[in-house]
Amino acid sequence: MPYNGDGSAWAERPATSGMNAKIADLDKSSVYCPADGDKHLSVFSNAPVDNLDTSMRAGTRGPTSIADPVARERISHFDHERIPERVVHARGAGAHGTFTLHTSLEEYTCAKVLTKVGQETPTFTRFSTVLGSSGAAETAREVRGFATKFYTQEGNWDIVGNNIPVFFIQDGIKFIDLIHSGKPEPDVALPQAQTAHDSFWDFMSLTPETLHMAAWSLSDYTIPRSYRMMKGFGVNTYVLVSATGKRTFAKFHWKPHLGTHSLVWDECLKLGGQDPDYLRRDLADAIAGGAFPKYEFGVQLVSEEDEESFDFDLLDCTKLIPEELVPIKWVGTLELNKNPTNYFAETEQVAFCVSNMVPGIDFSNDPMLQLRAFSYFDTQLSRLGGPNFSSLPINRGVCPFISTARDGHSQHRIQAGPHYYPNRFQTPNAGKCPHGKGQNYATSEAAVKEAALADPETMTFAPHKVEGLRAKQRPPKFADDYTQAQLFYNSLSEVEQQHMAEAFAFELGHCDSRQVQETMIDRFNEMDHDFAVTIAKSFDYEVGEPKHPNHGKKTTGQQPISMLDSNNTFTAAGRKVGIMCLDGFDGLQVSALSTGLVAMGCVVQFVGQRKGPAYPNGVKVGDKSASGVQNTDFPVEGCRSTMFDALFFPTGNDAFAKSLESGRVIHFVREAFGHFKPIAAVGVAVPWIAHKCLPGSLDMKADATAAFSSKHGLILGQNITDSEASAWTKLTKGVKD
Ligand code: HDD
């Protein structure tokens, strides 16, 4: 069952049983709308209002009275309904969930969320695009955000990551220029939600450290098929701190149970108009239908002793740790299982802060991370109107705490007790004081260690030594911009490399500056000479010999770079199949196939001549009460093949066969075939596909009634066997000959 837009979900307060601690907490602040006798329409004062249609005025045609508090307050509230959208990642979709730990990381961290096996931690996850404004289309080529707030028993912990394991720049000080260059041009504010313009590629071409991320950005990673089929990465290197004070570097990973899959660019261009909400709809539909998206959570761990043992720097977030060097340890599962009740209150007001940490998790000295730790908290002050954003319902924690912070705009709490520390009421302090004098500081290295280790579960920052010459400087290994860009490119399949070249032609084809195009081609020449030669063809440019020839190495693993790698998951589950139910269709076939597809976890949608009843073979058109009448999701004029992952054409009677002849229906097949989508057909639909829709495209004789092409994902036949059906559902999307 897809997300129901008819408002029926607003009518009643959901049952509270089975709610996780955060949902139960939010419920305290929720208001539902039933007219249950005690409630009435009101204004700010909550006084009842009888008339919301007509303002107060002197006589029927006289001036409107400013003394009408109802009209005034309604207009005034409306005037202030908007808050600033996020300066980046403005467009997002959120969902509540549960994180369950299945493998303890006790050896590395004292954070309970990562040590108590079986513990369920409530979460809120927000997926996003980066550059588009809050109303932008979601299928634009964009890096995607993957941010999760864990409401742990020790406070909130936020992992604010992306769907790509590396980032554009090595130092947060450059973030402002990176984002300015990618956002719409400042004079006429275009283009929206895309990097296909001169400023962005100007910045990229003049900033060599961006090369690795530039390659990821042009790849299929920036056009995901679904947030349910998208990886996530913490990107920066963090530090886990054990109960004995041992510090271990950690990279965070999310791996989708449905595998990692993308759209093809032509689909994106079309879907941008057909359904600009494609990804948030997909997420809401899946959760509403009970097909809860799941992700494995994993860590790559590096001991402090091994910090220098790589040919890249762990503090450089333009680099990943190849899995053959450090495998991923999978420790928990995130399930997204509840849609928000109110988009603004939850998805918009959620404030992810990289600085939200719990004891046992710490920052590394990654210079991006260190500045991020400031930026997120800071931006919420203007976005959410002041320092009390952390006590908004979606942001407040579920663990008990005491704070001496007070007052400020829109204070939500009524705080009793001392607003200073230390105090004579012995407000408990988690930290240990080595001197027992009430001050939480120590005067020697030994005392600091002793204090931290005395009660590791409460230490916020584990002590560790830092020293160095204070200067604007970078570590030497930060200088290698090529090795990992080459590793990424080599690890892709040929077709994915081809997609990158096509993406380059689109992106740089939208730039006007010859200098930008040529400099960028020269940059990619340092990644791979053949690639540079290919992309240069679209720009009539001759590429020279690279200074850093491609080393030819590849990487693979549990989070394989290529989406066609055998370690990726391929499943029919979660895929959307469109079934063409033009009047006169074979009802038995449709019901049998749709039941089978649903059992495999597919979402089935029916397309007919009209939204409403479709009449099977043997039922008179118009006889709505006859058995077998199929309710459709879309009229054929109201949807396109791009909205489905696969299509099924049943057989049918003469009327059905005649309706197949419509140009719109033929276009369905041609377009889906062009996107390498699985198409299945039976009976009269077989010769129609072979000879009308795809003449000359199929390897079948003119009189053939059956054909199967695993390459095209096309299956045509009188009967579809189980093995053919399962091969069909492998969905060879995006694979080109
Ligand atoms: Fe950021 C939002 C991810 C670098 C400053 N960022 C934001 C969001 C995600 C990321 C997913 C949206 C969170 C949400 O859904 O509300 N950002 C990243 C990643 C980065 C990164 C993976 C590189 C490793 N960001 C980065 C830097 C800075 C920022 C270097 C500034 C120094 N990011 C912000 C911000 C935002 C933000 C301006 C905008 C809205 C917000 O924080 O809450 O503070």
mmCIF file with all atom_site columns, C-alpha atoms in Angstrom, residues 551-714:
data_model
loop_
_atom_site.group_PDB
_atom_site.id
_atom_site.type_symbol
_atom_site.label_atom_id
_atom_site.label_alt_id
_atom_site.label_comp_id
_atom_site.label_asym_id
_atom_site.label_entity_id
_atom_site.label_seq_id
_atom_site.pdbx_PDB_ins_code
_atom_site.Cartn_x
_atom_site.Cartn_y
_atom_site.Cartn_z
_atom_site.occupancy
_atom_site.B_iso_or_equiv
_atom_site.pdbx_formal_charge
_atom_site.auth_seq_id
_atom_site.auth_comp_id
_atom_site.auth_asym_id
_atom_site.auth_atom_id
_atom_site.pdbx_PDB_model_num
ATOM 1   C CA . HIS A 1 551 ? 48.471  2.757   -11.949 1.00 0.00 ? 551 HIS A CA 1
ATOM 2   C CA . GLY A 1 552 ? 45.843  0.214   -13.055 1.00 0.00 ? 552 GLY A CA 1
ATOM 3   C CA . LYS A 1 553 ? 44.937  -1.016  -9.537  1.00 0.00 ? 553 LYS A CA 1
ATOM 4   C CA . LYS A 1 554 ? 41.371  -1.804  -8.476  1.00 0.00 ? 554 LYS A CA 1
ATOM 5   C CA . THR A 1 555 ? 39.614  -2.259  -5.159  1.00 0.00 ? 555 THR A CA 1
ATOM 6   C CA . THR A 1 556 ? 36.558  -4.264  -4.154  1.00 0.00 ? 556 THR A CA 1
ATOM 7   C CA . GLY A 1 557 ? 34.926  -5.482  -0.953  1.00 0.00 ? 557 GLY A CA 1
ATOM 8   C CA . GLN A 1 558 ? 31.671  -5.552  0.986   1.00 0.00 ? 558 GLN A CA 1
ATOM 9   C CA . GLN A 1 559 ? 30.979  -1.968  -0.094  1.00 0.00 ? 559 GLN A CA 1
ATOM 10  C CA . PRO A 1 560 ? 32.120  -2.486  -3.704  1.00 0.00 ? 560 PRO A CA 1
ATOM 11  C CA . ILE A 1 561 ? 32.637  0.623   -5.779  1.00 0.00 ? 561 ILE A CA 1
ATOM 12  C CA . SER A 1 562 ? 31.078  -0.843  -8.907  1.00 0.00 ? 562 SER A CA 1
ATOM 13  C CA . MET A 1 563 ? 27.330  -1.312  -8.634  1.00 0.00 ? 563 MET A CA 1
ATOM 14  C CA . LEU A 1 564 ? 27.733  -4.279  -10.958 1.00 0.00 ? 564 LEU A CA 1
ATOM 15  C CA . ASP A 1 565 ? 30.191  -6.001  -8.593  1.00 0.00 ? 565 ASP A CA 1
ATOM 16  C CA . SER A 1 566 ? 29.001  -9.431  -7.448  1.00 0.00 ? 566 SER A CA 1
ATOM 17  C CA . ASN A 1 567 ? 29.214  -8.228  -3.827  1.00 0.00 ? 567 ASN A CA 1
ATOM 18  C CA . ASN A 1 568 ? 26.372  -5.803  -4.531  1.00 0.00 ? 568 ASN A CA 1
ATOM 19  C CA . THR A 1 569 ? 22.882  -7.114  -3.772  1.00 0.00 ? 569 THR A CA 1
ATOM 20  C CA . PHE A 1 570 ? 20.482  -7.712  -6.658  1.00 0.00 ? 570 PHE A CA 1
ATOM 21  C CA . THR A 1 571 ? 16.931  -8.405  -5.666  1.00 0.00 ? 571 THR A CA 1
ATOM 22  C CA . ALA A 1 572 ? 13.430  -7.903  -6.947  1.00 0.00 ? 572 ALA A CA 1
ATOM 23  C CA . ALA A 1 573 ? 12.381  -6.775  -3.468  1.00 0.00 ? 573 ALA A CA 1
ATOM 24  C CA . GLY A 1 574 ? 11.561  -3.106  -3.323  1.00 0.00 ? 574 GLY A CA 1
ATOM 25  C CA . ARG A 1 575 ? 11.210  -2.757  -7.098  1.00 0.00 ? 575 ARG A CA 1
ATOM 26  C CA . LYS A 1 576 ? 8.165   -1.225  -8.722  1.00 0.00 ? 576 LYS A CA 1
ATOM 27  C CA . VAL A 1 577 ? 6.492   -3.242  -11.476 1.00 0.00 ? 577 VAL A CA 1
ATOM 28  C CA . GLY A 1 578 ? 3.869   -1.683  -13.747 1.00 0.00 ? 578 GLY A CA 1
ATOM 29  C CA . ILE A 1 579 ? 1.197   -4.011  -15.119 1.00 0.00 ? 579 ILE A CA 1
ATOM 30  C CA . MET A 1 580 ? -0.740  -2.884  -18.171 1.00 0.00 ? 580 MET A CA 1
ATOM 31  C CA . CYS A 1 581 ? -4.418  -3.548  -17.546 1.00 0.00 ? 581 CYS A CA 1
ATOM 32  C CA . LEU A 1 582 ? -6.110  -2.216  -20.636 1.00 0.00 ? 582 LEU A CA 1
ATOM 33  C CA . ASP A 1 583 ? -9.751  -3.358  -20.853 1.00 0.00 ? 583 ASP A CA 1
ATOM 34  C CA . GLY A 1 584 ? -9.964  -6.981  -21.966 1.00 0.00 ? 584 GLY A CA 1
ATOM 35  C CA . PHE A 1 585 ? -6.734  -8.034  -20.186 1.00 0.00 ? 585 PHE A CA 1
ATOM 36  C CA . ASP A 1 586 ? -6.362  -11.588 -18.938 1.00 0.00 ? 586 ASP A CA 1
ATOM 37  C CA . GLY A 1 587 ? -7.501  -11.268 -15.313 1.00 0.00 ? 587 GLY A CA 1
ATOM 38  C CA . LEU A 1 588 ? -6.160  -14.623 -14.112 1.00 0.00 ? 588 LEU A CA 1
ATOM 39  C CA . GLN A 1 589 ? -2.688  -13.912 -15.447 1.00 0.00 ? 589 GLN A CA 1
ATOM 40  C CA . VAL A 1 590 ? -2.581  -10.504 -13.857 1.00 0.00 ? 590 VAL A CA 1
ATOM 41  C CA . SER A 1 591 ? -3.725  -11.683 -10.466 1.00 0.00 ? 591 SER A CA 1
ATOM 42  C CA . ALA A 1 592 ? -1.321  -14.654 -10.497 1.00 0.00 ? 592 ALA A CA 1
ATOM 43  C CA . LEU A 1 593 ? 1.675   -12.554 -11.495 1.00 0.00 ? 593 LEU A CA 1
ATOM 44  C CA . SER A 1 594 ? 0.915   -9.677  -9.179  1.00 0.00 ? 594 SER A CA 1
ATOM 45  C CA . THR A 1 595 ? 0.501   -12.063 -6.236  1.00 0.00 ? 595 THR A CA 1
ATOM 46  C CA . GLY A 1 596 ? 3.851   -13.626 -7.068  1.00 0.00 ? 596 GLY A CA 1
ATOM 47  C CA . LEU A 1 597 ? 5.570   -10.264 -7.398  1.00 0.00 ? 597 LEU A CA 1
ATOM 48  C CA . VAL A 1 598 ? 4.175   -8.990  -4.105  1.00 0.00 ? 598 VAL A CA 1
ATOM 49  C CA . ALA A 1 599 ? 5.379   -12.195 -2.439  1.00 0.00 ? 599 ALA A CA 1
ATOM 50  C CA . MET A 1 600 ? 8.876   -11.346 -3.723  1.00 0.00 ? 600 MET A CA 1
ATOM 51  C CA . GLY A 1 601 ? 8.634   -7.924  -2.094  1.00 0.00 ? 601 GLY A CA 1
ATOM 52  C CA . CYS A 1 602 ? 7.886   -5.963  -5.274  1.00 0.00 ? 602 CYS A CA 1
ATOM 53  C CA . VAL A 1 603 ? 5.532   -3.005  -5.343  1.00 0.00 ? 603 VAL A CA 1
ATOM 54  C CA . VAL A 1 604 ? 2.942   -3.636  -8.042  1.00 0.00 ? 604 VAL A CA 1
ATOM 55  C CA . GLN A 1 605 ? 1.066   -0.802  -9.725  1.00 0.00 ? 605 GLN A CA 1
ATOM 56  C CA . PHE A 1 606 ? -1.625  -1.123  -12.347 1.00 0.00 ? 606 PHE A CA 1
ATOM 57  C CA . VAL A 1 607 ? -2.023  1.075   -15.403 1.00 0.00 ? 607 VAL A CA 1
ATOM 58  C CA . GLY A 1 608 ? -5.251  1.217   -17.371 1.00 0.00 ? 608 GLY A CA 1
ATOM 59  C CA . GLN A 1 609 ? -7.250  3.441   -19.657 1.00 0.00 ? 609 GLN A CA 1
ATOM 60  C CA . ARG A 1 610 ? -8.524  5.292   -16.593 1.00 0.00 ? 610 ARG A CA 1
ATOM 61  C CA . LYS A 1 611 ? -7.658  5.704   -12.920 1.00 0.00 ? 611 LYS A CA 1
ATOM 62  C CA . GLY A 1 612 ? -10.313 3.489   -11.384 1.00 0.00 ? 612 GLY A CA 1
ATOM 63  C CA . PRO A 1 613 ? -11.755 0.267   -12.777 1.00 0.00 ? 613 PRO A CA 1
ATOM 64  C CA . ALA A 1 614 ? -10.083 -1.793  -15.508 1.00 0.00 ? 614 ALA A CA 1
ATOM 65  C CA . TYR A 1 615 ? -12.298 -4.543  -16.916 1.00 0.00 ? 615 TYR A CA 1
ATOM 66  C CA . PRO A 1 616 ? -10.776 -7.979  -17.600 1.00 0.00 ? 616 PRO A CA 1
ATOM 67  C CA . ASN A 1 617 ? -11.581 -10.300 -20.456 1.00 0.00 ? 617 ASN A CA 1
ATOM 68  C CA . GLY A 1 618 ? -15.141 -11.599 -20.011 1.00 0.00 ? 618 GLY A CA 1
ATOM 69  C CA . VAL A 1 619 ? -16.416 -8.618  -18.003 1.00 0.00 ? 619 VAL A CA 1
ATOM 70  C CA . LYS A 1 620 ? -18.532 -5.953  -19.645 1.00 0.00 ? 620 LYS A CA 1
ATOM 71  C CA . VAL A 1 621 ? -16.872 -2.528  -19.646 1.00 0.00 ? 621 VAL A CA 1
ATOM 72  C CA . GLY A 1 622 ? -18.758 -0.455  -17.064 1.00 0.00 ? 622 GLY A CA 1
ATOM 73  C CA . ASP A 1 623 ? -19.770 -3.391  -14.849 1.00 0.00 ? 623 ASP A CA 1
ATOM 74  C CA . LYS A 1 624 ? -17.886 -2.118  -11.811 1.00 0.00 ? 624 LYS A CA 1
ATOM 75  C CA . SER A 1 625 ? -19.246 -4.730  -9.437  1.00 0.00 ? 625 SER A CA 1
ATOM 76  C CA . ALA A 1 626 ? -18.166 -7.760  -11.507 1.00 0.00 ? 626 ALA A CA 1
ATOM 77  C CA . SER A 1 627 ? -15.504 -9.961  -9.971  1.00 0.00 ? 627 SER A CA 1
ATOM 78  C CA . GLY A 1 628 ? -12.003 -9.490  -11.335 1.00 0.00 ? 628 GLY A CA 1
ATOM 79  C CA . VAL A 1 629 ? -12.371 -5.755  -11.962 1.00 0.00 ? 629 VAL A CA 1
ATOM 80  C CA . GLN A 1 630 ? -8.929  -4.301  -11.245 1.00 0.00 ? 630 GLN A CA 1
ATOM 81  C CA . ASN A 1 631 ? -8.521  -0.928  -9.599  1.00 0.00 ? 631 ASN A CA 1
ATOM 82  C CA . THR A 1 632 ? -5.710  0.952   -11.375 1.00 0.00 ? 632 THR A CA 1
ATOM 83  C CA . ASP A 1 633 ? -3.157  3.375   -9.948  1.00 0.00 ? 633 ASP A CA 1
ATOM 84  C CA . PHE A 1 634 ? -2.680  5.478   -13.078 1.00 0.00 ? 634 PHE A CA 1
ATOM 85  C CA . PRO A 1 635 ? -4.409  6.194   -16.359 1.00 0.00 ? 635 PRO A CA 1
ATOM 86  C CA . VAL A 1 636 ? -1.986  5.405   -19.169 1.00 0.00 ? 636 VAL A CA 1
ATOM 87  C CA . GLU A 1 637 ? -1.894  9.104   -20.111 1.00 0.00 ? 637 GLU A CA 1
ATOM 88  C CA . GLY A 1 638 ? -0.922  9.981   -16.534 1.00 0.00 ? 638 GLY A CA 1
ATOM 89  C CA . CYS A 1 639 ? 2.287   7.999   -16.210 1.00 0.00 ? 639 CYS A CA 1
ATOM 90  C CA . ARG A 1 640 ? 5.344   6.893   -18.126 1.00 0.00 ? 640 ARG A CA 1
ATOM 91  C CA . SER A 1 641 ? 7.589   3.833   -18.144 1.00 0.00 ? 641 SER A CA 1
ATOM 92  C CA . THR A 1 642 ? 10.213  5.805   -16.178 1.00 0.00 ? 642 THR A CA 1
ATOM 93  C CA . MET A 1 643 ? 8.056   5.505   -13.082 1.00 0.00 ? 643 MET A CA 1
ATOM 94  C CA . PHE A 1 644 ? 8.558   1.722   -13.011 1.00 0.00 ? 644 PHE A CA 1
ATOM 95  C CA . ASP A 1 645 ? 11.514  -0.651  -12.748 1.00 0.00 ? 645 ASP A CA 1
ATOM 96  C CA . ALA A 1 646 ? 9.869   -3.317  -14.898 1.00 0.00 ? 646 ALA A CA 1
ATOM 97  C CA . LEU A 1 647 ? 6.763   -3.763  -17.033 1.00 0.00 ? 647 LEU A CA 1
ATOM 98  C CA . PHE A 1 648 ? 4.382   -6.648  -17.569 1.00 0.00 ? 648 PHE A CA 1
ATOM 99  C CA . PHE A 1 649 ? 2.014   -6.928  -20.522 1.00 0.00 ? 649 PHE A CA 1
ATOM 100 C CA . PRO A 1 650 ? -0.527  -9.726  -20.088 1.00 0.00 ? 650 PRO A CA 1
ATOM 101 C CA . THR A 1 651 ? -2.435  -11.223 -22.964 1.00 0.00 ? 651 THR A CA 1
ATOM 102 C CA . GLY A 1 652 ? -6.036  -10.237 -23.579 1.00 0.00 ? 652 GLY A CA 1
ATOM 103 C CA . ASN A 1 653 ? -8.969  -10.224 -25.974 1.00 0.00 ? 653 ASN A CA 1
ATOM 104 C CA . ASP A 1 654 ? -9.322  -8.353  -29.270 1.00 0.00 ? 654 ASP A CA 1
ATOM 105 C CA . ALA A 1 655 ? -10.210 -5.095  -27.555 1.00 0.00 ? 655 ALA A CA 1
ATOM 106 C CA . PHE A 1 656 ? -7.067  -5.414  -25.441 1.00 0.00 ? 656 PHE A CA 1
ATOM 107 C CA . ALA A 1 657 ? -4.937  -6.116  -28.527 1.00 0.00 ? 657 ALA A CA 1
ATOM 108 C CA . LYS A 1 658 ? -6.429  -3.081  -30.262 1.00 0.00 ? 658 LYS A CA 1
ATOM 109 C CA . SER A 1 659 ? -5.722  -0.807  -27.303 1.00 0.00 ? 659 SER A CA 1
ATOM 110 C CA . LEU A 1 660 ? -2.094  -1.916  -27.341 1.00 0.00 ? 660 LEU A CA 1
ATOM 111 C CA . GLU A 1 661 ? -1.766  -0.164  -30.693 1.00 0.00 ? 661 GLU A CA 1
ATOM 112 C CA . SER A 1 662 ? -1.922  3.264   -29.040 1.00 0.00 ? 662 SER A CA 1
ATOM 113 C CA . GLY A 1 663 ? 1.213   5.353   -29.491 1.00 0.00 ? 663 GLY A CA 1
ATOM 114 C CA . ARG A 1 664 ? 1.435   6.016   -25.772 1.00 0.00 ? 664 ARG A CA 1
ATOM 115 C CA . VAL A 1 665 ? 1.498   2.298   -24.925 1.00 0.00 ? 665 VAL A CA 1
ATOM 116 C CA . ILE A 1 666 ? 4.038   1.547   -27.672 1.00 0.00 ? 666 ILE A CA 1
ATOM 117 C CA . HIS A 1 667 ? 6.186   4.358   -26.255 1.00 0.00 ? 667 HIS A CA 1
ATOM 118 C CA . PHE A 1 668 ? 6.076   2.612   -22.859 1.00 0.00 ? 668 PHE A CA 1
ATOM 119 C CA . VAL A 1 669 ? 7.823   -0.397  -24.341 1.00 0.00 ? 669 VAL A CA 1
ATOM 120 C CA . ARG A 1 670 ? 10.325  1.524   -26.459 1.00 0.00 ? 670 ARG A CA 1
ATOM 121 C CA . GLU A 1 671 ? 11.360  3.776   -23.601 1.00 0.00 ? 671 GLU A CA 1
ATOM 122 C CA . ALA A 1 672 ? 11.659  0.955   -21.052 1.00 0.00 ? 672 ALA A CA 1
ATOM 123 C CA . PHE A 1 673 ? 13.653  -1.127  -23.554 1.00 0.00 ? 673 PHE A CA 1
ATOM 124 C CA . GLY A 1 674 ? 15.961  1.842   -24.116 1.00 0.00 ? 674 GLY A CA 1
ATOM 125 C CA . HIS A 1 675 ? 16.539  2.013   -20.366 1.00 0.00 ? 675 HIS A CA 1
ATOM 126 C CA . PHE A 1 676 ? 17.341  -1.715  -20.279 1.00 0.00 ? 676 PHE A CA 1
ATOM 127 C CA . LYS A 1 677 ? 14.403  -2.473  -18.019 1.00 0.00 ? 677 LYS A CA 1
ATOM 128 C CA . PRO A 1 678 ? 12.912  -5.927  -17.729 1.00 0.00 ? 678 PRO A CA 1
ATOM 129 C CA . ILE A 1 679 ? 9.789   -6.270  -19.836 1.00 0.00 ? 679 ILE A CA 1
ATOM 130 C CA . ALA A 1 680 ? 7.653   -9.382  -19.746 1.00 0.00 ? 680 ALA A CA 1
ATOM 131 C CA . ALA A 1 681 ? 4.822   -10.139 -22.139 1.00 0.00 ? 681 ALA A CA 1
ATOM 132 C CA . VAL A 1 682 ? 2.449   -13.004 -22.792 1.00 0.00 ? 682 VAL A CA 1
ATOM 133 C CA . GLY A 1 683 ? 0.194   -14.022 -25.685 1.00 0.00 ? 683 GLY A CA 1
ATOM 134 C CA . VAL A 1 684 ? -1.013  -11.249 -27.984 1.00 0.00 ? 684 VAL A CA 1
ATOM 135 C CA . ALA A 1 685 ? 1.460   -8.844  -26.426 1.00 0.00 ? 685 ALA A CA 1
ATOM 136 C CA . VAL A 1 686 ? 4.421   -10.885 -27.709 1.00 0.00 ? 686 VAL A CA 1
ATOM 137 C CA . PRO A 1 687 ? 4.178   -10.276 -31.480 1.00 0.00 ? 687 PRO A CA 1
ATOM 138 C CA . TRP A 1 688 ? 3.044   -6.751  -30.731 1.00 0.00 ? 688 TRP A CA 1
ATOM 139 C CA . ILE A 1 689 ? 6.293   -6.050  -28.851 1.00 0.00 ? 689 ILE A CA 1
ATOM 140 C CA . ALA A 1 690 ? 8.445   -7.901  -31.367 1.00 0.00 ? 690 ALA A CA 1
ATOM 141 C CA . HIS A 1 691 ? 7.024   -6.361  -34.511 1.00 0.00 ? 691 HIS A CA 1
ATOM 142 C CA . LYS A 1 692 ? 5.278   -3.114  -33.547 1.00 0.00 ? 692 LYS A CA 1
ATOM 143 C CA . CYS A 1 693 ? 7.249   -1.771  -30.628 1.00 0.00 ? 693 CYS A CA 1
ATOM 144 C CA . LEU A 1 694 ? 10.757  -3.038  -31.306 1.00 0.00 ? 694 LEU A CA 1
ATOM 145 C CA . PRO A 1 695 ? 10.924  -4.070  -34.946 1.00 0.00 ? 695 PRO A CA 1
ATOM 146 C CA . GLY A 1 696 ? 14.375  -5.341  -35.817 1.00 0.00 ? 696 GLY A CA 1
ATOM 147 C CA . SER A 1 697 ? 15.659  -5.008  -32.255 1.00 0.00 ? 697 SER A CA 1
ATOM 148 C CA . LEU A 1 698 ? 15.078  -8.548  -31.102 1.00 0.00 ? 698 LEU A CA 1
ATOM 149 C CA . ASP A 1 699 ? 16.811  -11.744 -31.950 1.00 0.00 ? 699 ASP A CA 1
ATOM 150 C CA . MET A 1 700 ? 13.667  -13.634 -32.915 1.00 0.00 ? 700 MET A CA 1
ATOM 151 C CA . LYS A 1 701 ? 12.157  -14.952 -36.102 1.00 0.00 ? 701 LYS A CA 1
ATOM 152 C CA . ALA A 1 702 ? 9.303   -13.053 -37.697 1.00 0.00 ? 702 ALA A CA 1
ATOM 153 C CA . ASP A 1 703 ? 6.780   -15.689 -36.673 1.00 0.00 ? 703 ASP A CA 1
ATOM 154 C CA . ALA A 1 704 ? 8.262   -16.344 -33.240 1.00 0.00 ? 704 ALA A CA 1
ATOM 155 C CA . THR A 1 705 ? 5.976   -16.273 -30.267 1.00 0.00 ? 705 THR A CA 1
ATOM 156 C CA . ALA A 1 706 ? 8.618   -16.541 -27.595 1.00 0.00 ? 706 ALA A CA 1
ATOM 157 C CA . ALA A 1 707 ? 11.990  -15.011 -26.917 1.00 0.00 ? 707 ALA A CA 1
ATOM 158 C CA . PHE A 1 708 ? 14.167  -14.378 -23.934 1.00 0.00 ? 708 PHE A CA 1
ATOM 159 C CA . SER A 1 709 ? 17.090  -12.035 -23.676 1.00 0.00 ? 709 SER A CA 1
ATOM 160 C CA . SER A 1 710 ? 18.804  -11.894 -20.320 1.00 0.00 ? 710 SER A CA 1
ATOM 161 C CA . LYS A 1 711 ? 20.967  -9.071  -21.614 1.00 0.00 ? 711 LYS A CA 1
ATOM 162 C CA . HIS A 1 712 ? 17.967  -6.890  -22.246 1.00 0.00 ? 712 HIS A CA 1
ATOM 163 C CA . GLY A 1 713 ? 15.979  -8.291  -19.355 1.00 0.00 ? 713 GLY A CA 1
ATOM 164 C CA . LEU A 1 714 ? 13.282  -9.033  -21.877 1.00 0.00 ? 714 LEU A CA 1
#
